[in-house]
Amino acid sequence: MQSKFSNGTARITRLGRRGCDLMEALGRAGVFLFQSAVGVPSREGWRLWLHQMHFVGVLSLAIVLVSGLFIGMVLALQGYTILVDFGAEQALGQMVALSLLRELAPVVAALLFAGRAGSALTAEIGLMKATEQLTSMEMIGVDPLRRVVAPRLWAGFVSLPILTVGFSVVGIWGGYLVGVEWLGVFEGSYWSNMQANVAFVSDIGNGMIKSAVFALVVTWIAVFQGYDLVPTSEGISRATTRTVVYSSLAVLGLDFVLTAVMFGGL
Amino acid sequence: MTDAPFIEIEDLYFSRGDHEIFRGINMTIPRGKVTAIMGPSGTGKTTLLKLIGGQLTPERGRIVIDGQDVHRLSRKALFTLRKRMGMLFQSGALFSDLDVFENVAFPLRVHTDLPDTMVRDLVLLKLQAVGLRGARHLTPAELSGGMARRVALARAVALDPELILYDEPFVGQDPISMGVLVQLIKRLNQALQLTSVVVSHDIKETLSIADYLYLIADGQVVAHGTPQTLDTNQDPRVSQFIHGEPDGPVPFHYPAEAFYRDILGEPPMTKTG
């Protein structure tokens, strides 16, 4: 009886401690975000930011665009087989565009970004920490939050929405290739239905807001995991995994919340 | 004023988790001299350097560098103080995305507005001092361990600091680069009037350059003095360390249960009759 009771308290203690640890980590991550993101960048800061834009943005272009093309093509193919049963294949353009702009482009681009750029950011910053580069930077009198973290954070925040636009554009073009060129949907209705039914603010605008939120969350998780990891090879591999897992879950969870607010009439 | 010690460490306590690393350390590090801090591995010598550099905060006690209490400074004031210090890391800790030249130029570029031509001249002077002017275009990945440490030394003195902290400068060096490093540390100290703190457990090399020595073990200073006085010190812990005896008051074995029991399980029952 006694041991059952103490087992129970031990479990509650453990749960409480885990909760405290979680809260502490969240607090640390918040302070970290504030310290690195706030402040006016110097001229050198702009140069570092541009360099990171190339690294996280331009180099992610290929995977994002190719995925966008295939997703647009699959959407058109699947959509056509359903719509044609109702004789509504003319609405294919609108279906492809709305699915991409509202959901698929922001979400899939963010997931790909987490895998391609997020994991690389974590591993890079983590390795800098493990090889004492961050410590030596501090000892030289340079704040690594401003020098290493801030350019990466801002580059991720800016580049993902741009990548999302690219994803949508290529996806719509992929849908056109399959729908119009291959399956024979009338070209005029593919484009005009799209034009008539896609609203700039509620569809494109909301999609971009989603993308900006995902960009912040994914990049934040990636740089924080890199900065906060245990500086060993095992620590780096765990942190890289955590970046991809946490980012993916955060993107999918936030997508539901944002969709409910934007389109669910909440 | 110039005779006042450069660093004063008073009653310093620090622990990681449940493991107590320092239990009341007191040290005085004189200005313009080479002070060595020695002790067996795992006694927290590197931790002590990080405490001096303000990267870790002690639980109790204080560290005063040239009149400023390191752990009471604001983040900005701490970074300003660090401009007056150089630190040589065990791994070199060169920035892997910059070549040798840019690594040495880094402190100059971020802390001064010197024109490029002057930065170039200064960097080449520093590289010349460590004998690596010809290696300026190599990346850190192309350097041997000894070369990386010399580049790191050139970077540490790029801003002509008043204090330089050496973290295990001789570990893993071949005899030639060891000799080069010993000479460099000595020469830099004399030429630039630096205050140097060398953390090491390489006895011969350290004794040859240090003006004063502190020996730490079990979280406390067990002995201090000039190399000559420590060499003749009768304290068994000191003589074990200085003369490199494998076992003594500092045990060879990590604490464990009895060897016999660990290998064979329960001790045998002794039969009577």
Coordinates of N, CA and C in Angstrom, one line a residue, chain B residues 102-186:
Chain B
E102 N 41.4 35.4 -43.0 CA 40.2 36.0 -42.5 C 39.9 35.6 -41.0
N103 N 40.4 34.5 -40.6 CA 40.3 34.1 -39.2 C 41.0 35.1 -38.3
V104 N 42.3 35.4 -38.7 CA 43.1 36.3 -38.0 C 42.5 37.8 -38.1
A105 N 42.0 38.1 -39.3 CA 41.4 39.4 -39.5 C 40.1 39.6 -38.7
F106 N 39.5 38.5 -38.4 CA 38.1 38.7 -37.8 C 38.0 39.7 -36.6
P107 N 38.8 39.5 -35.6 CA 38.7 40.5 -34.5 C 38.9 41.9 -34.9
L108 N 39.9 42.1 -35.9 CA 40.2 43.5 -36.4 C 39.0 44.0 -37.1
R109 N 38.4 43.2 -37.9 CA 37.2 43.7 -38.7 C 36.0 44.0 -37.9
V110 N 35.8 43.2 -36.8 CA 34.6 43.5 -36.0 C 34.8 44.6 -35.0
H111 N 36.0 44.8 -34.6 CA 36.2 45.8 -33.5 C 36.9 47.1 -33.9
T112 N 37.4 47.2 -35.1 CA 38.1 48.4 -35.5 C 37.5 48.8 -36.9
D113 N 37.8 50.1 -37.2 CA 37.4 50.6 -38.5 C 38.6 50.8 -39.4
L114 N 39.6 50.0 -39.2 CA 40.9 50.1 -40.0 C 40.6 49.9 -41.5
P115 N 41.3 50.6 -42.3 CA 41.2 50.3 -43.7 C 41.8 49.0 -44.1
D116 N 41.3 48.4 -45.2 CA 41.7 47.0 -45.6 C 43.2 46.8 -45.7
T117 N 43.9 47.9 -46.2 CA 45.4 47.7 -46.4 C 46.0 47.5 -45.0
M118 N 45.5 48.3 -44.0 CA 46.1 48.2 -42.7 C 45.8 46.8 -42.0
V119 N 44.5 46.4 -42.2 CA 44.2 45.1 -41.7 C 45.1 44.0 -42.3
R120 N 45.3 44.1 -43.6 CA 46.2 43.2 -44.3 C 47.6 43.2 -43.6
D121 N 48.2 44.3 -43.4 CA 49.5 44.4 -42.9 C 49.5 43.8 -41.5
L122 N 48.5 44.2 -40.6 CA 48.5 43.7 -39.3 C 48.4 42.1 -39.2
V123 N 47.5 41.6 -40.1 CA 47.3 40.2 -40.1 C 48.6 39.5 -40.5
L124 N 49.2 40.0 -41.6 CA 50.5 39.4 -42.0 C 51.6 39.5 -40.9
L125 N 51.6 40.6 -40.2 CA 52.5 40.7 -39.0 C 52.3 39.5 -38.0
K126 N 51.0 39.4 -37.7 CA 50.7 38.3 -36.7 C 51.0 37.0 -37.2
L127 N 50.7 36.7 -38.5 CA 50.9 35.4 -39.1 C 52.5 35.2 -39.2
Q128 N 53.2 36.2 -39.4 CA 54.7 36.1 -39.5 C 55.2 35.7 -38.1
A129 N 54.6 36.3 -37.1 CA 55.0 36.0 -35.7 C 54.9 34.5 -35.4
V130 N 53.8 33.8 -35.9 CA 53.6 32.4 -35.6 C 54.2 31.6 -36.8
G131 N 54.8 32.2 -37.8 CA 55.5 31.5 -38.8 C 54.5 30.9 -39.9
L132 N 53.4 31.5 -40.0 CA 52.4 30.9 -41.0 C 51.9 31.9 -42.0
R133 N 52.8 32.9 -42.3 CA 52.4 33.9 -43.3 C 52.1 33.2 -44.7
G134 N 52.9 32.2 -44.9 CA 52.7 31.5 -46.2 C 51.4 30.6 -46.3
A135 N 50.7 30.4 -45.1 CA 49.6 29.6 -45.1 C 48.3 30.4 -45.1
R136 N 48.4 31.7 -45.4 CA 47.2 32.5 -45.3 C 46.0 32.1 -46.1
H137 N 46.2 31.4 -47.2 CA 45.0 31.1 -48.0 C 44.5 29.7 -47.7
L138 N 45.0 29.0 -46.8 CA 44.5 27.7 -46.5 C 43.2 27.8 -45.6
T139 N 42.4 26.8 -45.7 CA 41.2 26.8 -44.9 C 41.6 26.0 -43.6
P140 N 40.8 26.2 -42.5 CA 41.1 25.4 -41.3 C 41.2 23.9 -41.5
A141 N 40.4 23.4 -42.4 CA 40.4 21.9 -42.6 C 41.7 21.5 -43.2
E142 N 42.5 22.4 -43.8 CA 43.7 21.9 -44.4 C 44.9 22.1 -43.5
L143 N 44.7 22.5 -42.3 CA 45.8 22.7 -41.3 C 46.0 21.5 -40.4
S144 N 47.2 21.3 -40.0 CA 47.5 20.2 -39.0 C 47.1 20.8 -37.7
G145 N 47.0 20.0 -36.6 CA 46.6 20.4 -35.3 C 47.5 21.5 -34.8
G146 N 48.8 21.4 -35.0 CA 49.8 22.4 -34.5 C 49.6 23.7 -35.2
M147 N 49.4 23.6 -36.5 CA 49.2 24.8 -37.3 C 48.0 25.6 -36.9
A148 N 46.9 24.8 -36.7 CA 45.6 25.4 -36.3 C 45.8 26.1 -35.0
R149 N 46.6 25.5 -34.1 CA 46.7 26.2 -32.8 C 47.6 27.5 -32.9
R150 N 48.5 27.5 -33.9 CA 49.3 28.7 -34.1 C 48.5 29.8 -34.7
V151 N 47.6 29.4 -35.7 CA 46.7 30.4 -36.3 C 45.8 31.0 -35.2
A152 N 45.3 30.1 -34.3 CA 44.4 30.5 -33.3 C 45.2 31.5 -32.3
L153 N 46.5 31.2 -32.2 CA 47.3 32.1 -31.3 C 47.4 33.5 -32.0
A154 N 47.6 33.5 -33.3 CA 47.7 34.8 -34.0 C 46.4 35.5 -33.9
R155 N 45.3 34.8 -34.0 CA 44.0 35.4 -33.9 C 43.8 36.0 -32.5
A156 N 44.2 35.2 -31.5 CA 44.0 35.6 -30.1 C 44.8 36.9 -29.8
V157 N 45.9 37.2 -30.5 CA 46.7 38.4 -30.2 C 46.4 39.5 -31.2
A158 N 45.5 39.2 -32.1 CA 45.2 40.2 -33.2 C 45.0 41.6 -32.6
L159 N 44.2 41.7 -31.5 CA 43.8 43.0 -31.0 C 44.8 43.5 -29.9
D160 N 46.0 42.8 -29.8 CA 47.0 43.1 -28.8 C 46.3 43.2 -27.4
P161 N 45.8 42.0 -27.0 CA 45.1 42.0 -25.6 C 46.1 42.2 -24.5
E162 N 45.5 42.4 -23.3 CA 46.4 42.6 -22.1 C 46.5 41.2 -21.4
L163 N 45.5 40.4 -21.7 CA 45.5 39.1 -21.0 C 45.3 38.0 -22.0
I164 N 46.0 36.9 -21.9 CA 45.7 35.8 -22.8 C 45.6 34.5 -22.0
L165 N 44.5 33.8 -22.3 CA 44.3 32.6 -21.6 C 44.6 31.4 -22.5
Y166 N 45.4 30.5 -22.1 CA 45.8 29.3 -22.9 C 45.1 28.1 -22.3
D167 N 44.3 27.4 -23.1 CA 43.7 26.2 -22.6 C 44.4 25.0 -23.2
E168 N 45.2 24.3 -22.3 CA 45.9 23.1 -22.7 C 46.7 23.4 -24.1
P169 N 47.6 24.3 -24.1 CA 48.2 24.6 -25.4 C 49.1 23.5 -25.9
F170 N 49.6 22.6 -25.1 CA 50.6 21.6 -25.5 C 49.9 20.2 -25.8
V171 N 48.7 20.1 -25.5 CA 48.1 18.7 -25.7 C 48.1 18.3 -27.2
G172 N 48.6 17.0 -27.3 CA 48.5 16.4 -28.7 C 49.4 17.0 -29.7
Q173 N 50.5 17.7 -29.2 CA 51.5 18.3 -30.2 C 52.7 17.4 -30.3
D174 N 53.3 17.4 -31.5 CA 54.5 16.6 -31.7 C 55.7 17.5 -31.0
P175 N 56.8 16.9 -30.8 CA 57.9 17.6 -30.0 C 58.2 18.9 -30.7
I176 N 58.2 19.0 -32.0 CA 58.7 20.2 -32.7 C 57.7 21.3 -32.5
S177 N 56.4 21.0 -32.7 CA 55.4 22.1 -32.6 C 55.2 22.5 -31.1
M178 N 55.5 21.5 -30.2 CA 55.5 21.8 -28.8 C 56.5 22.8 -28.5
G179 N 57.7 22.6 -29.0 CA 58.8 23.5 -28.8 C 58.5 24.9 -29.3
V180 N 57.9 24.9 -30.5 CA 57.5 26.2 -31.2 C 56.5 26.9 -30.3
L181 N 55.5 26.2 -29.8 CA 54.5 26.9 -29.0 C 55.1 27.4 -27.7
V182 N 55.9 26.6 -27.0 CA 56.6 27.1 -25.8 C 57.3 28.4 -26.0
Q183 N 58.1 28.4 -27.1 CA 58.8 29.6 -27.4 C 57.9 30.8 -27.7
L184 N 56.8 30.5 -28.5 CA 55.9 31.6 -28.9 C 55.3 32.2 -27.6
I185 N 54.8 31.4 -26.7 CA 54.1 31.9 -25.5 C 55.1 32.8 -24.7
K186 N 56.3 32.3 -24.6 CA 57.3 33.0 -23.8 C 57.6 34.3 -24.5

